[in-house]
mmCIF file of C-alpha atoms in Angstrom:
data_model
loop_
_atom_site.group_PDB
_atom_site.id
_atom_site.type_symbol
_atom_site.label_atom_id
_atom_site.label_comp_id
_atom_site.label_asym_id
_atom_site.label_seq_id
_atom_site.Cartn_x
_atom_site.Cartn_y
_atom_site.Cartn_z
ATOM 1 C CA UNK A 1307 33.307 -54.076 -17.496
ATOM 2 C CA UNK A 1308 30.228 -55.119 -19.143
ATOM 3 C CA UNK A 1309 27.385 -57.008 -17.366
ATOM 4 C CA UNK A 1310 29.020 -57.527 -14.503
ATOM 5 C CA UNK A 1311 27.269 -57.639 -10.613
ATOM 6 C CA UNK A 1312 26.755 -54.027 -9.520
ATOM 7 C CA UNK A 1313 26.343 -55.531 -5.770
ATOM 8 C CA UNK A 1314 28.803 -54.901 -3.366
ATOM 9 C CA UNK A 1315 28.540 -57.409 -0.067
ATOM 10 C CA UNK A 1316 29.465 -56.410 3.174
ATOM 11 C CA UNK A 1317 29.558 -58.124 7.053
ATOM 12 C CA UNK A 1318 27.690 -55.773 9.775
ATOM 13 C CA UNK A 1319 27.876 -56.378 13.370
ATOM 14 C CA UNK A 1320 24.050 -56.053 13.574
ATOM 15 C CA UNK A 1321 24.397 -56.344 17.730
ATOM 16 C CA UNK A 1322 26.227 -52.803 16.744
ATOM 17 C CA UNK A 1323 23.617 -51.419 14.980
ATOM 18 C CA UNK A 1324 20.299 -49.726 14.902
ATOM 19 C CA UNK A 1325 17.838 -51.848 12.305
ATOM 20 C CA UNK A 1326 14.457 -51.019 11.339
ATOM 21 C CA UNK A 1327 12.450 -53.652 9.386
ATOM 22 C CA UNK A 1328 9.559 -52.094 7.840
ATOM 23 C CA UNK A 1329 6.624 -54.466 7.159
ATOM 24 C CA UNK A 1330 5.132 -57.603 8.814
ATOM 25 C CA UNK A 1331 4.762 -60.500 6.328
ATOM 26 C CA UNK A 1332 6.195 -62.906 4.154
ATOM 27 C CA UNK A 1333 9.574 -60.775 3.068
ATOM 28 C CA UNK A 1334 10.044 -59.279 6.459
ATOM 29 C CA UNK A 1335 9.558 -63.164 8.227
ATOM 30 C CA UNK A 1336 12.698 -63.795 5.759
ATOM 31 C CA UNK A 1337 14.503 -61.277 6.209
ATOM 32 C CA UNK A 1338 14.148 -61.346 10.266
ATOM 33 C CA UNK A 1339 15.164 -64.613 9.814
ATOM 34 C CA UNK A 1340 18.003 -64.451 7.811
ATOM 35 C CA UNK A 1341 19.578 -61.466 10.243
ATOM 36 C CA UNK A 1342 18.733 -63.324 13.636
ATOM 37 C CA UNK A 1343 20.498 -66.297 12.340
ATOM 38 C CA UNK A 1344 23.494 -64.254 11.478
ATOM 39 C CA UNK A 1345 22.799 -62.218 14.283
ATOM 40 C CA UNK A 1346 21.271 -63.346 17.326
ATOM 41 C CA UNK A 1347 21.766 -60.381 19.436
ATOM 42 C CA UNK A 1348 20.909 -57.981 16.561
ATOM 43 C CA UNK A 1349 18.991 -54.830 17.481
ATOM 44 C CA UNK A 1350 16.137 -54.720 15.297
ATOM 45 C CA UNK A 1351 12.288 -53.324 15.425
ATOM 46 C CA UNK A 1352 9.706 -53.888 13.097
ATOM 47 C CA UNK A 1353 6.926 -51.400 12.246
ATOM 48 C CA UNK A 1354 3.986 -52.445 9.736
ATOM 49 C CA UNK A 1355 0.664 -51.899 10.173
ATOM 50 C CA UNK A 1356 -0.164 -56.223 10.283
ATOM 51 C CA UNK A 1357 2.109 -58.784 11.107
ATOM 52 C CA UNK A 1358 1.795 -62.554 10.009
ATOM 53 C CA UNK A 1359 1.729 -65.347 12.719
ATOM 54 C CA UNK A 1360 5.336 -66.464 11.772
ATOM 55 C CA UNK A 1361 6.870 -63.216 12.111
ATOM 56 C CA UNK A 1362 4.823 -62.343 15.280
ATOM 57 C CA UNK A 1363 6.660 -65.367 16.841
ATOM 58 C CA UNK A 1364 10.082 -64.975 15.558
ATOM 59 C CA UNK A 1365 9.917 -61.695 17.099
ATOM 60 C CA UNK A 1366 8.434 -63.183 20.625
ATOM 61 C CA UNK A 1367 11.061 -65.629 20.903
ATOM 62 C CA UNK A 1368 14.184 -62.994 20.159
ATOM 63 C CA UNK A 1369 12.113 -59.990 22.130
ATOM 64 C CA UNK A 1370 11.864 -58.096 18.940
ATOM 65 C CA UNK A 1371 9.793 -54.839 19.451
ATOM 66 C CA UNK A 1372 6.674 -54.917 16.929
ATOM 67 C CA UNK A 1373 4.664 -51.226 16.496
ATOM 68 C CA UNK A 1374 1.824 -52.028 14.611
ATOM 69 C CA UNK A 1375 1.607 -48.337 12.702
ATOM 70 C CA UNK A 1376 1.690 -47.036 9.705
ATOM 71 C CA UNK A 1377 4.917 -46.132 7.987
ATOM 72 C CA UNK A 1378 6.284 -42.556 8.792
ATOM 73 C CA UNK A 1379 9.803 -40.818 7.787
ATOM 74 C CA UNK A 1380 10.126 -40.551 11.450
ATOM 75 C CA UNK A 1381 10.743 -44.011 11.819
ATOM 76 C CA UNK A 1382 14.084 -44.127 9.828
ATOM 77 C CA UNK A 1383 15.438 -41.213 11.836
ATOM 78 C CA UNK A 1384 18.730 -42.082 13.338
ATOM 79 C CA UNK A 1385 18.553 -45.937 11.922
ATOM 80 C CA UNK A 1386 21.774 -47.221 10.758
ATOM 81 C CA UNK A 1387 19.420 -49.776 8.277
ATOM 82 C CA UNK A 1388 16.473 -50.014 7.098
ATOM 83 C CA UNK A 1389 15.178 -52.574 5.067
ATOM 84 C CA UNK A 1390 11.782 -52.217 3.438
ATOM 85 C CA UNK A 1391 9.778 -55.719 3.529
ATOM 86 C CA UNK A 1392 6.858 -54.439 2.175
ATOM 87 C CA UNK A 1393 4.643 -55.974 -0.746
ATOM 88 C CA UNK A 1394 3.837 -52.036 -2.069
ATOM 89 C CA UNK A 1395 5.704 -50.380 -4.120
ATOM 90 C CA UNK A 1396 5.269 -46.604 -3.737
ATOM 91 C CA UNK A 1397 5.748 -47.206 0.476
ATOM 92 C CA UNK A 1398 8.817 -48.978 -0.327
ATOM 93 C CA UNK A 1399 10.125 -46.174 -2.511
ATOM 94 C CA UNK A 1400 9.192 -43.886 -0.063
ATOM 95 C CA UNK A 1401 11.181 -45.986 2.380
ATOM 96 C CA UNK A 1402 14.009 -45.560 0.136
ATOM 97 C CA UNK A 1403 14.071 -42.063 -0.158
ATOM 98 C CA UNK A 1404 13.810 -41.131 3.526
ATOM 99 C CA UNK A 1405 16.590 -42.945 4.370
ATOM 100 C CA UNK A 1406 18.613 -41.827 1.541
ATOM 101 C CA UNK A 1407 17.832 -38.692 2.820
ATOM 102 C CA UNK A 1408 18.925 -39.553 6.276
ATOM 103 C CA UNK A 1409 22.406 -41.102 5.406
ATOM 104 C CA UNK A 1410 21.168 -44.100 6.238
ATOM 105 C CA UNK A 1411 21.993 -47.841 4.588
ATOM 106 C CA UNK A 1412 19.024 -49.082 2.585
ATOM 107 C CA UNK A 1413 17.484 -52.715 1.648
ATOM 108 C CA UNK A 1414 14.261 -52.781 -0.391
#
């Protein structure tokens, strides 16, 4: 099959699951967003070393736990998700591999 999508989509119960977004701007306000509408009840933590206004306030008004830290391979440790909203590259790789290494589900 030639040029066909190579995505596969799939429903989570994100109330069931443990989520880490990694980063605090732009991408991660939109991809907070997009899960707590789905998702209400999800159970989800963000860890970035800034976070924007917007985000800082979705995650107030859900009682979303923000760590303002860098990025370590301990945070994706027992995560069911992770989804890298970064805007840099080679932390978003990294992101990538340590939860591929972990067994982990992956966004970047």
């Amino acid at each position: 099959m030639p040029n066909t999508n190579q995505l596969y989509p799939i429903f989570l119960k994100a109330n069931r699951l443990n989520i880490l977004i990694v980063g605090g701007g732009t991408v991660a306000f939109e991809k907070l967003s997009f899960l707590l509408k789905s998702s209400p009840n999800a159970k989800v933590e963000l860890v970035a070393l800034d976070f924007d206004e917007k985000t800082r306030n979705l995650a107030r008004r859900f009682s979303i736990p923000l760590f303002q830290k860098s990025y370590h391979e301990i945070d994706v440790i027992d995560r069911d998700l992770v989804i890298g909203a970064t805007n840099h590259g080679p932390i978003n790789l990294r992101i990538h591999r340590d939860v591929k290494r972990n067994r982990g589900l992956v966004n970047i």
